[in-house]
């Protein structure tokens, strides 16, 4: 439940509160979280009280009503801490809430205030073993049963799958040839629904993704999002484009923390009688990283302002997600190199973050998919005689 004192804050005061929460509570708790293998529940409660689950939702639906630009500025702050913290509420604020906000029925939108307060954690179940970037290849089926549906299939790599109270599930309601995919709301306690966690995570260890299995899961007609079949992928893209913008901002936040850790080490580590920060190669890495982070920050903010101005700027979003996640990996790699042995062994957060940021180049659209789609956008524009899009 969002604290009432938080609801009356102006944005600058709220941003400062989130900044302090990051520095005083999230960052100091990172190793405790890693040892537990999950975000401590007291911190999850604090996230709910602070409104992080409701930052993207309008006030009339129980949220805080921040614009996309404000959401991005907040994301820059709290993602200086481990990305696992963000993953605990990320599917709720983007992938699932935005679908219900734009396409849900009035009954389905009753979930939004509960989601905004952190009292209903949600997951977004699209990916399967044969359907990742090619979402249209999914095999999970939803077959009519009276006025309801029976869902069968398996989903994988689902963020918050093990903690979700409610899951947005994408399933085929037509044949593979007609491509009819639909979206459903499935409660986690539905008979026939089960969850498995992976034995090992190579990054994001304290926020493991899950495999979800649906065996003859019966849902009523009110589970069909928007009360319409065949528009599942259209609905999915509303949440995905929102989430991609946040992932790009997350990459900037992570890169900012990595640069800070690398610069601190460069000031303190002495070799050849002087701090390694005096060495030209180290200075080049630090300077290049700063410039790339500044470029990524500007790109995401420009994207967010376009988002707020009207139509969802999907190509700008793709460019921001692609550039910023690739940039964060480059900054992480330089940070490890600057730390040397301390970047491999010991208590520095840098090696953990190095593993974590690598995943950002894969989920919400792999870098190669964004490259292809952006290239097609450019080629179409040039073929139409418009030139390279601004």
mmCIF file of C-alpha atoms in Angstrom:
data_model
loop_
_atom_site.group_PDB
_atom_site.id
_atom_site.type_symbol
_atom_site.label_atom_id
_atom_site.label_comp_id
_atom_site.label_asym_id
_atom_site.label_seq_id
_atom_site.Cartn_x
_atom_site.Cartn_y
_atom_site.Cartn_z
ATOM 1 C CA UNK A 1 0.000 0.000 0.000
ATOM 2 C CA UNK A 2 1.451 3.356 -1.026
ATOM 3 C CA UNK A 3 2.194 5.609 1.946
ATOM 4 C CA UNK A 4 -0.140 8.615 1.956
ATOM 5 C CA UNK A 5 2.813 10.932 2.627
ATOM 6 C CA UNK A 6 4.289 9.740 -0.667
ATOM 7 C CA UNK A 7 1.091 10.534 -2.563
ATOM 8 C CA UNK A 8 1.245 14.217 -1.709
ATOM 9 C CA UNK A 9 4.887 14.693 -2.726
ATOM 10 C CA UNK A 10 5.874 16.752 -5.741
ATOM 11 C CA UNK A 11 8.099 15.012 -8.228
ATOM 12 C CA UNK A 12 11.425 16.563 -7.175
ATOM 13 C CA UNK A 13 10.822 15.617 -3.545
ATOM 14 C CA UNK A 14 9.831 12.099 -4.615
ATOM 15 C CA UNK A 15 12.912 11.752 -6.813
ATOM 16 C CA UNK A 16 15.115 12.729 -3.861
ATOM 17 C CA UNK A 17 13.316 10.180 -1.665
ATOM 18 C CA UNK A 18 14.004 7.423 -4.220
ATOM 19 C CA UNK A 19 17.639 8.554 -4.479
ATOM 20 C CA UNK A 20 18.052 8.248 -0.700
ATOM 21 C CA UNK A 21 16.250 4.891 -0.658
ATOM 22 C CA UNK A 22 18.722 3.630 -3.260
ATOM 23 C CA UNK A 23 21.803 4.871 -1.406
ATOM 24 C CA UNK A 24 20.708 4.070 2.136
ATOM 25 C CA UNK A 25 18.715 0.854 1.754
ATOM 26 C CA UNK A 26 19.027 -0.841 -1.635
ATOM 27 C CA UNK A 27 22.781 -0.648 -2.257
ATOM 28 C CA UNK A 28 23.755 -1.610 1.332
ATOM 29 C CA UNK A 29 21.471 -4.679 1.157
ATOM 30 C CA UNK A 30 22.816 -6.099 -2.127
ATOM 31 C CA UNK A 31 25.011 -8.813 -0.607
ATOM 32 C CA UNK A 32 22.327 -9.863 1.873
ATOM 33 C CA UNK A 33 19.974 -10.239 -1.083
ATOM 34 C CA UNK A 34 22.545 -12.258 -3.042
ATOM 35 C CA UNK A 35 23.086 -14.610 -0.092
ATOM 36 C CA UNK A 36 19.356 -15.100 0.442
ATOM 37 C CA UNK A 37 18.729 -15.710 -3.239
ATOM 38 C CA UNK A 38 15.764 -13.341 -3.229
ATOM 39 C CA UNK A 39 14.885 -9.746 -2.459
ATOM 40 C CA UNK A 40 14.183 -9.513 1.312
ATOM 41 C CA UNK A 41 10.462 -9.174 1.925
ATOM 42 C CA UNK A 42 10.916 -6.133 4.139
ATOM 43 C CA UNK A 43 12.474 -4.335 1.166
ATOM 44 C CA UNK A 44 9.625 -5.445 -1.094
ATOM 45 C CA UNK A 45 7.229 -3.929 1.441
ATOM 46 C CA UNK A 46 9.267 -0.716 1.469
ATOM 47 C CA UNK A 47 9.105 -0.621 -2.354
ATOM 48 C CA UNK A 48 5.332 -0.876 -2.155
ATOM 49 C CA UNK A 49 5.103 1.830 0.512
ATOM 50 C CA UNK A 50 7.314 4.097 -1.586
ATOM 51 C CA UNK A 51 5.077 3.608 -4.619
ATOM 52 C CA UNK A 52 7.540 1.900 -6.922
ATOM 53 C CA UNK A 53 4.875 -0.608 -7.992
ATOM 54 C CA UNK A 54 2.566 2.279 -8.886
ATOM 55 C CA UNK A 55 4.933 4.764 -10.512
ATOM 56 C CA UNK A 56 3.557 4.166 -14.024
ATOM 57 C CA UNK A 57 -0.169 4.102 -13.267
ATOM 58 C CA UNK A 58 -2.507 7.130 -13.252
ATOM 59 C CA UNK A 59 -3.742 8.376 -9.900
ATOM 60 C CA UNK A 60 -7.306 7.417 -10.772
ATOM 61 C CA UNK A 61 -6.116 3.800 -10.823
ATOM 62 C CA UNK A 62 -4.218 4.046 -7.545
ATOM 63 C CA UNK A 63 -0.801 4.980 -8.954
ATOM 64 C CA UNK A 64 1.392 8.057 -8.709
ATOM 65 C CA UNK A 65 0.755 9.302 -12.239
ATOM 66 C CA UNK A 66 4.339 10.151 -13.217
ATOM 67 C CA UNK A 67 5.030 10.878 -16.893
ATOM 68 C CA UNK A 68 7.365 8.658 -18.899
ATOM 69 C CA UNK A 69 10.131 11.254 -18.568
ATOM 70 C CA UNK A 70 9.686 11.208 -14.794
ATOM 71 C CA UNK A 71 9.628 7.405 -14.778
ATOM 72 C CA UNK A 72 12.928 7.381 -16.654
ATOM 73 C CA UNK A 73 14.520 9.836 -14.214
ATOM 74 C CA UNK A 74 13.401 7.622 -11.333
ATOM 75 C CA UNK A 75 14.756 4.537 -13.076
ATOM 76 C CA UNK A 76 18.173 6.168 -13.484
ATOM 77 C CA UNK A 77 18.257 6.421 -9.684
ATOM 78 C CA UNK A 78 17.003 3.089 -8.373
ATOM 79 C CA UNK A 79 18.898 1.071 -10.989
ATOM 80 C CA UNK A 80 22.199 2.280 -9.610
ATOM 81 C CA UNK A 81 21.483 -0.593 -7.212
ATOM 82 C CA UNK A 82 21.244 -4.219 -8.324
ATOM 83 C CA UNK A 83 18.898 -4.781 -11.263
ATOM 84 C CA UNK A 84 17.294 -7.583 -9.260
ATOM 85 C CA UNK A 85 15.478 -4.986 -7.154
ATOM 86 C CA UNK A 86 13.922 -3.509 -10.272
ATOM 87 C CA UNK A 87 12.965 -6.925 -11.604
ATOM 88 C CA UNK A 88 10.844 -7.474 -8.487
ATOM 89 C CA UNK A 89 8.375 -4.815 -9.644
ATOM 90 C CA UNK A 90 9.286 -4.361 -13.312
ATOM 91 C CA UNK A 91 6.681 -6.684 -14.814
ATOM 92 C CA UNK A 92 3.967 -5.025 -12.737
ATOM 93 C CA UNK A 93 4.800 -1.448 -13.754
ATOM 94 C CA UNK A 94 5.260 -2.092 -17.453
ATOM 95 C CA UNK A 95 4.466 -5.349 -19.176
ATOM 96 C CA UNK A 96 1.227 -6.174 -17.382
ATOM 97 C CA UNK A 97 -0.224 -2.943 -16.003
ATOM 98 C CA UNK A 98 0.003 -1.098 -19.312
ATOM 99 C CA UNK A 99 -1.912 -3.843 -21.123
ATOM 100 C CA UNK A 100 -4.726 -3.694 -18.583
ATOM 101 C CA UNK A 101 -4.634 0.098 -18.537
ATOM 102 C CA UNK A 102 -5.040 0.436 -22.312
ATOM 103 C CA UNK A 103 -6.918 -2.723 -23.244
ATOM 104 C CA UNK A 104 -8.440 -4.307 -20.130
ATOM 105 C CA UNK A 105 -12.154 -4.431 -19.461
ATOM 106 C CA UNK A 106 -13.555 -2.369 -16.583
ATOM 107 C CA UNK A 107 -13.583 -5.514 -14.465
ATOM 108 C CA UNK A 108 -9.970 -6.351 -15.313
ATOM 109 C CA UNK A 109 -8.871 -2.810 -14.480
ATOM 110 C CA UNK A 110 -10.015 -3.360 -10.887
ATOM 111 C CA UNK A 111 -6.691 -5.132 -10.410
ATOM 112 C CA UNK A 112 -4.735 -1.931 -11.137
ATOM 113 C CA UNK A 113 -5.032 -0.236 -7.712
ATOM 114 C CA UNK A 114 -3.977 -3.466 -5.991
ATOM 115 C CA UNK A 115 -1.038 -3.798 -8.373
ATOM 116 C CA UNK A 116 -0.063 -0.158 -7.800
ATOM 117 C CA UNK A 117 0.247 -0.743 -4.060
ATOM 118 C CA UNK A 118 2.443 -3.807 -4.510
ATOM 119 C CA UNK A 119 -0.233 -6.118 -3.114
ATOM 120 C CA UNK A 120 -0.677 -8.009 -6.389
ATOM 121 C CA UNK A 121 2.558 -8.981 -8.133
ATOM 122 C CA UNK A 122 2.164 -9.876 -11.791
ATOM 123 C CA UNK A 123 4.124 -11.767 -14.424
ATOM 124 C CA UNK A 124 4.094 -11.617 -18.227
ATOM 125 C CA UNK A 125 4.094 -15.076 -19.817
ATOM 126 C CA UNK A 126 4.883 -14.856 -23.523
ATOM 127 C CA UNK A 127 8.233 -16.615 -24.133
ATOM 128 C CA UNK A 128 8.412 -20.358 -24.832
ATOM 129 C CA UNK A 129 11.150 -22.754 -25.898
ATOM 130 C CA UNK A 130 10.204 -22.225 -29.559
ATOM 131 C CA UNK A 131 8.898 -18.672 -29.258
ATOM 132 C CA UNK A 132 11.271 -15.938 -28.167
ATOM 133 C CA UNK A 133 11.919 -13.155 -30.640
ATOM 134 C CA UNK A 134 9.501 -15.011 -32.921
ATOM 135 C CA UNK A 135 6.549 -14.617 -30.574
ATOM 136 C CA UNK A 136 4.124 -15.704 -33.268
ATOM 137 C CA UNK A 137 5.509 -19.249 -33.051
ATOM 138 C CA UNK A 138 4.158 -19.912 -29.551
ATOM 139 C CA UNK A 139 2.327 -23.172 -28.969
ATOM 140 C CA UNK A 140 0.442 -22.621 -25.733
ATOM 141 C CA UNK A 141 -3.231 -23.051 -26.571
ATOM 142 C CA UNK A 142 -6.471 -21.709 -25.163
ATOM 143 C CA UNK A 143 -9.393 -23.832 -26.332
ATOM 144 C CA UNK A 144 -12.981 -22.786 -25.774
ATOM 145 C CA UNK A 145 -14.813 -24.751 -23.088
ATOM 146 C CA UNK A 146 -18.380 -23.527 -22.824
ATOM 147 C CA UNK A 147 -18.068 -19.780 -22.353
ATOM 148 C CA UNK A 148 -14.572 -20.117 -20.857
ATOM 149 C CA UNK A 149 -11.219 -21.544 -21.977
ATOM 150 C CA UNK A 150 -8.815 -24.387 -21.178
ATOM 151 C CA UNK A 151 -5.142 -23.388 -21.344
ATOM 152 C CA UNK A 152 -2.320 -25.860 -21.999
ATOM 153 C CA UNK A 153 1.353 -25.128 -22.561
ATOM 154 C CA UNK A 154 4.688 -24.184 -21.044
ATOM 155 C CA UNK A 155 6.363 -20.789 -20.699
ATOM 156 C CA UNK A 156 10.011 -20.159 -19.870
ATOM 157 C CA UNK A 157 12.306 -17.343 -18.671
ATOM 158 C CA UNK A 158 9.391 -15.617 -16.930
ATOM 159 C CA UNK A 159 10.432 -12.773 -14.614
ATOM 160 C CA UNK A 160 8.556 -12.874 -11.282
ATOM 161 C CA UNK A 161 6.996 -16.172 -12.299
ATOM 162 C CA UNK A 162 7.675 -17.641 -8.854
ATOM 163 C CA UNK A 163 6.296 -14.636 -6.945
ATOM 164 C CA UNK A 164 3.364 -13.612 -9.119
ATOM 165 C CA UNK A 165 -0.181 -13.538 -7.813
ATOM 166 C CA UNK A 166 -1.537 -12.991 -11.319
ATOM 167 C CA UNK A 167 -0.086 -13.908 -14.718
ATOM 168 C CA UNK A 168 -0.821 -12.416 -18.143
ATOM 169 C CA UNK A 169 -0.655 -15.470 -20.407
ATOM 170 C CA UNK A 170 -0.475 -15.404 -24.190
ATOM 171 C CA UNK A 171 -2.013 -18.380 -25.965
ATOM 172 C CA UNK A 172 -3.116 -19.434 -29.392
ATOM 173 C CA UNK A 173 -6.878 -19.242 -29.860
ATOM 174 C CA UNK A 174 -6.742 -19.971 -33.570
ATOM 175 C CA UNK A 175 -4.609 -22.080 -35.870
ATOM 176 C CA UNK A 176 -0.906 -21.479 -36.433
ATOM 177 C CA UNK A 177 -1.762 -20.415 -39.967
ATOM 178 C CA UNK A 178 -4.153 -17.645 -38.935
ATOM 179 C CA UNK A 179 -1.815 -16.453 -36.180
ATOM 180 C CA UNK A 180 -4.633 -15.699 -33.740
ATOM 181 C CA UNK A 181 -3.021 -15.113 -30.339
ATOM 182 C CA UNK A 182 -4.959 -13.896 -27.332
ATOM 183 C CA UNK A 183 -4.097 -12.690 -23.824
ATOM 184 C CA UNK A 184 -5.553 -14.038 -20.583
ATOM 185 C CA UNK A 185 -5.399 -13.219 -16.879
ATOM 186 C CA UNK A 186 -4.616 -16.356 -14.888
ATOM 187 C CA UNK A 187 -4.411 -16.384 -11.058
ATOM 188 C CA UNK A 188 -1.361 -18.176 -9.670
ATOM 189 C CA UNK A 189 -3.545 -20.464 -7.541
ATOM 190 C CA UNK A 190 -5.478 -21.813 -10.545
ATOM 191 C CA UNK A 191 -5.633 -25.636 -10.543
ATOM 192 C CA UNK A 192 -3.229 -27.046 -13.118
ATOM 193 C CA UNK A 193 -0.802 -24.111 -12.909
ATOM 194 C CA UNK A 194 2.722 -24.896 -11.627
ATOM 195 C CA UNK A 195 6.091 -23.155 -11.376
ATOM 196 C CA UNK A 196 9.678 -24.412 -11.592
ATOM 197 C CA UNK A 197 12.806 -22.394 -10.851
ATOM 198 C CA UNK A 198 16.102 -23.017 -12.689
ATOM 199 C CA UNK A 199 18.949 -24.821 -10.957
ATOM 200 C CA UNK A 200 21.382 -22.089 -11.924
ATOM 201 C CA UNK A 201 21.258 -18.442 -13.007
ATOM 202 C CA UNK A 202 24.259 -16.835 -14.696
ATOM 203 C CA UNK A 203 23.430 -13.341 -13.524
ATOM 204 C CA UNK A 204 20.318 -12.073 -11.704
ATOM 205 C CA UNK A 205 20.877 -14.913 -9.222
ATOM 206 C CA UNK A 206 18.602 -13.392 -6.574
ATOM 207 C CA UNK A 207 15.834 -12.799 -9.109
ATOM 208 C CA UNK A 208 15.518 -16.121 -10.923
ATOM 209 C CA UNK A 209 13.195 -16.433 -13.877
ATOM 210 C CA UNK A 210 10.760 -19.328 -13.860
ATOM 211 C CA UNK A 211 9.227 -21.959 -16.084
ATOM 212 C CA UNK A 212 5.443 -21.973 -15.940
ATOM 213 C CA UNK A 213 3.326 -24.952 -16.863
ATOM 214 C CA UNK A 214 -0.375 -24.913 -17.650
ATOM 215 C CA UNK A 215 -2.137 -28.287 -17.610
ATOM 216 C CA UNK A 216 -5.835 -28.021 -18.356
ATOM 217 C CA UNK A 217 -6.087 -24.673 -16.590
ATOM 218 C CA UNK A 218 -9.721 -23.543 -16.753
ATOM 219 C CA UNK A 219 -10.469 -19.823 -16.857
ATOM 220 C CA UNK A 220 -13.754 -18.005 -17.265
ATOM 221 C CA UNK A 221 -14.725 -15.607 -20.051
ATOM 222 C CA UNK A 222 -13.693 -12.661 -17.856
ATOM 223 C CA UNK A 223 -10.064 -13.845 -18.118
ATOM 224 C CA UNK A 224 -9.828 -12.883 -21.814
ATOM 225 C CA UNK A 225 -8.107 -9.484 -21.797
ATOM 226 C CA UNK A 226 -10.176 -6.881 -23.583
ATOM 227 C CA UNK A 227 -12.905 -9.515 -24.026
ATOM 228 C CA UNK A 228 -11.614 -10.032 -27.573
ATOM 229 C CA UNK A 229 -9.693 -12.857 -29.224
ATOM 230 C CA UNK A 230 -6.834 -12.543 -31.686
ATOM 231 C CA UNK A 231 -5.277 -9.259 -30.507
ATOM 232 C CA UNK A 232 -2.748 -10.718 -28.085
ATOM 233 C CA UNK A 233 0.403 -9.545 -29.863
ATOM 234 C CA UNK A 234 -1.024 -6.071 -30.363
ATOM 235 C CA UNK A 235 -1.774 -5.911 -26.641
ATOM 236 C CA UNK A 236 1.657 -7.316 -25.784
ATOM 237 C CA UNK A 237 3.459 -4.575 -27.677
ATOM 238 C CA UNK A 238 1.864 -1.896 -25.487
ATOM 239 C CA UNK A 239 3.553 -3.352 -22.426
ATOM 240 C CA UNK A 240 6.727 -4.331 -24.274
ATOM 241 C CA UNK A 241 7.406 -0.834 -25.644
ATOM 242 C CA UNK A 242 6.888 0.629 -22.184
ATOM 243 C CA UNK A 243 9.214 -1.984 -20.677
ATOM 244 C CA UNK A 244 11.882 -1.447 -23.359
ATOM 245 C CA UNK A 245 12.044 2.234 -22.473
ATOM 246 C CA UNK A 246 12.581 1.284 -18.838
ATOM 247 C CA UNK A 247 15.223 -1.305 -19.768
ATOM 248 C CA UNK A 248 17.150 1.371 -21.672
ATOM 249 C CA UNK A 249 16.990 3.601 -18.585
ATOM 250 C CA UNK A 250 18.045 0.640 -16.428
ATOM 251 C CA UNK A 251 21.150 0.199 -18.556
ATOM 252 C CA UNK A 252 22.043 3.851 -17.968
ATOM 253 C CA UNK A 253 21.567 3.463 -14.204
ATOM 254 C CA UNK A 254 23.736 0.346 -14.109
ATOM 255 C CA UNK A 255 26.459 1.937 -16.236
ATOM 256 C CA UNK A 256 26.463 4.996 -13.954
ATOM 257 C CA UNK A 257 27.113 2.815 -10.888
ATOM 258 C CA UNK A 258 29.767 0.789 -12.715
ATOM 259 C CA UNK A 259 31.617 3.945 -13.748
ATOM 260 C CA UNK A 260 31.474 5.231 -10.179
ATOM 261 C CA UNK A 261 32.923 1.952 -8.843
ATOM 262 C CA UNK A 262 35.651 1.926 -11.518
ATOM 263 C CA UNK A 263 36.613 5.562 -10.925
ATOM 264 C CA UNK A 264 36.802 5.041 -7.163
ATOM 265 C CA UNK A 265 39.116 2.070 -7.656
ATOM 266 C CA UNK A 266 41.240 4.022 -10.149
ATOM 267 C CA UNK A 267 41.765 6.747 -7.550
ATOM 268 C CA UNK A 268 42.712 4.325 -4.775
ATOM 269 C CA UNK A 269 44.692 1.588 -6.554
ATOM 270 C CA UNK A 270 48.393 2.438 -6.745
ATOM 271 C CA UNK A 271 50.770 0.832 -9.238
ATOM 272 C CA UNK A 272 54.195 2.034 -10.360
ATOM 273 C CA UNK A 273 54.107 4.575 -7.543
ATOM 274 C CA UNK A 274 50.917 6.383 -8.555
ATOM 275 C CA UNK A 275 47.125 5.828 -8.808
ATOM 276 C CA UNK A 276 46.178 3.874 -11.898
ATOM 277 C CA UNK A 277 43.772 6.717 -12.700
ATOM 278 C CA UNK A 278 46.849 8.645 -13.835
ATOM 279 C CA UNK A 279 47.493 6.097 -16.588
ATOM 280 C CA UNK A 280 46.402 7.143 -20.076
ATOM 281 C CA UNK A 281 44.674 3.846 -20.892
ATOM 282 C CA UNK A 282 42.560 3.975 -17.738
ATOM 283 C CA UNK A 283 41.664 7.604 -18.368
ATOM 284 C CA UNK A 284 40.596 6.707 -21.898
ATOM 285 C CA UNK A 285 38.283 3.974 -20.592
ATOM 286 C CA UNK A 286 36.777 6.284 -17.988
ATOM 287 C CA UNK A 287 36.331 9.173 -20.420
ATOM 288 C CA UNK A 288 34.789 6.992 -23.107
ATOM 289 C CA UNK A 289 32.415 5.455 -20.577
ATOM 290 C CA UNK A 290 31.289 8.857 -19.326
ATOM 291 C CA UNK A 291 30.583 10.073 -22.864
ATOM 292 C CA UNK A 292 28.649 6.928 -23.753
ATOM 293 C CA UNK A 293 26.550 7.114 -20.580
ATOM 294 C CA UNK A 294 25.763 10.775 -21.292
ATOM 295 C CA UNK A 295 24.693 9.854 -24.832
ATOM 296 C CA UNK A 296 22.520 7.001 -23.577
ATOM 297 C CA UNK A 297 20.907 9.197 -20.947
ATOM 298 C CA UNK A 298 20.060 11.859 -23.530
ATOM 299 C CA UNK A 299 18.692 9.244 -25.942
ATOM 300 C CA UNK A 300 16.377 7.701 -23.340
ATOM 301 C CA UNK A 301 15.116 11.081 -22.153
ATOM 302 C CA UNK A 302 14.435 12.156 -25.745
ATOM 303 C CA UNK A 303 12.564 8.896 -26.277
ATOM 304 C CA UNK A 304 10.541 9.410 -23.078
ATOM 305 C CA UNK A 305 9.564 12.956 -24.075
ATOM 306 C CA UNK A 306 8.357 11.676 -27.448
ATOM 307 C CA UNK A 307 6.374 8.990 -25.598
ATOM 308 C CA UNK A 308 4.731 11.668 -23.452
ATOM 309 C CA UNK A 309 3.967 13.840 -26.485
ATOM 310 C CA UNK A 310 1.643 11.368 -28.159
ATOM 311 C CA UNK A 311 2.056 8.126 -30.078
ATOM 312 C CA UNK A 312 4.445 5.473 -28.794
ATOM 313 C CA UNK A 313 7.767 6.132 -30.630
ATOM 314 C CA UNK A 314 8.587 2.473 -31.220
ATOM 315 C CA UNK A 315 11.648 3.004 -33.423
ATOM 316 C CA UNK A 316 13.140 5.512 -30.994
ATOM 317 C CA UNK A 317 12.456 3.018 -28.212
ATOM 318 C CA UNK A 318 14.205 0.250 -30.164
ATOM 319 C CA UNK A 319 17.209 2.497 -30.799
ATOM 320 C CA UNK A 320 17.424 3.505 -27.129
ATOM 321 C CA UNK A 321 17.104 -0.055 -25.875
ATOM 322 C CA UNK A 322 19.714 -1.302 -28.331
ATOM 323 C CA UNK A 323 22.272 1.456 -27.749
ATOM 324 C CA UNK A 324 21.991 1.668 -23.978
ATOM 325 C CA UNK A 325 22.163 -2.063 -23.271
ATOM 326 C CA UNK A 326 25.174 -2.508 -25.562
ATOM 327 C CA UNK A 327 26.762 0.544 -23.908
ATOM 328 C CA UNK A 328 26.216 -0.829 -20.388
ATOM 329 C CA UNK A 329 27.957 -4.071 -21.309
ATOM 330 C CA UNK A 330 30.933 -2.133 -22.679
ATOM 331 C CA UNK A 331 31.157 -0.007 -19.529
ATOM 332 C CA UNK A 332 30.895 -3.130 -17.360
ATOM 333 C CA UNK A 333 33.705 -4.816 -19.265
ATOM 334 C CA UNK A 334 35.962 -1.770 -18.860
ATOM 335 C CA UNK A 335 35.120 -1.605 -15.143
ATOM 336 C CA UNK A 336 36.187 -5.224 -14.671
ATOM 337 C CA UNK A 337 39.419 -4.513 -16.539
ATOM 338 C CA UNK A 338 40.159 -1.453 -14.397
ATOM 339 C CA UNK A 339 39.608 -3.442 -11.206
ATOM 340 C CA UNK A 340 41.859 -6.235 -12.449
ATOM 341 C CA UNK A 341 41.916 -9.132 -9.974
ATOM 342 C CA UNK A 342 39.376 -7.342 -7.751
ATOM 343 C CA UNK A 343 36.987 -7.502 -10.707
ATOM 344 C CA UNK A 344 37.074 -11.302 -10.542
ATOM 345 C CA UNK A 345 37.669 -12.116 -6.856
ATOM 346 C CA UNK A 346 36.292 -10.467 -3.723
ATOM 347 C CA UNK A 347 33.447 -8.279 -2.547
ATOM 348 C CA UNK A 348 33.251 -5.642 -5.269
ATOM 349 C CA UNK A 349 29.787 -5.368 -6.852
ATOM 350 C CA UNK A 350 31.376 -4.913 -10.292
ATOM 351 C CA UNK A 351 31.674 -8.608 -11.311
ATOM 352 C CA UNK A 352 28.083 -9.270 -10.184
ATOM 353 C CA UNK A 353 26.861 -6.276 -12.185
ATOM 354 C CA UNK A 354 28.971 -7.343 -15.168
ATOM 355 C CA UNK A 355 27.002 -10.601 -15.261
ATOM 356 C CA UNK A 356 23.683 -8.867 -14.656
ATOM 357 C CA UNK A 357 23.938 -6.237 -17.395
ATOM 358 C CA UNK A 358 24.764 -8.886 -19.995
ATOM 359 C CA UNK A 359 21.158 -10.079 -19.840
ATOM 360 C CA UNK A 360 19.859 -6.626 -20.774
ATOM 361 C CA UNK A 361 21.049 -7.196 -24.360
ATOM 362 C CA UNK A 362 18.772 -10.239 -24.636
ATOM 363 C CA UNK A 363 15.421 -9.638 -22.978
ATOM 364 C CA UNK A 364 12.777 -7.228 -24.305
ATOM 365 C CA UNK A 365 14.179 -7.903 -27.760
ATOM 366 C CA UNK A 366 17.716 -9.092 -28.478
ATOM 367 C CA UNK A 367 20.116 -6.504 -29.891
ATOM 368 C CA UNK A 368 20.212 -8.256 -33.246
ATOM 369 C CA UNK A 369 16.425 -8.086 -33.576
ATOM 370 C CA UNK A 370 16.478 -4.343 -32.903
ATOM 371 C CA UNK A 371 19.272 -3.865 -35.449
ATOM 372 C CA UNK A 372 17.243 -5.706 -38.070
ATOM 373 C CA UNK A 373 14.033 -3.819 -37.344
ATOM 374 C CA UNK A 374 15.761 -0.433 -37.343
ATOM 375 C CA UNK A 375 17.472 -1.263 -40.633
ATOM 376 C CA UNK A 376 14.121 -2.186 -42.175
ATOM 377 C CA UNK A 377 12.681 1.103 -40.914
ATOM 378 C CA UNK A 378 15.512 3.036 -42.572
ATOM 379 C CA UNK A 379 15.234 1.095 -45.846
ATOM 380 C CA UNK A 380 11.471 1.594 -46.036
ATOM 381 C CA UNK A 381 11.817 5.309 -45.472
ATOM 382 C CA UNK A 382 14.510 5.642 -48.140
ATOM 383 C CA UNK A 383 12.490 3.563 -50.601
ATOM 384 C CA UNK A 384 9.557 5.918 -50.064
ATOM 385 C CA UNK A 385 11.844 8.855 -50.840
ATOM 386 C CA UNK A 386 11.719 10.304 -47.325
ATOM 387 C CA UNK A 387 15.388 9.712 -46.516
ATOM 388 C CA UNK A 388 16.794 8.445 -43.235
ATOM 389 C CA UNK A 389 14.212 9.095 -40.488
ATOM 390 C CA UNK A 390 15.130 11.862 -38.027
#
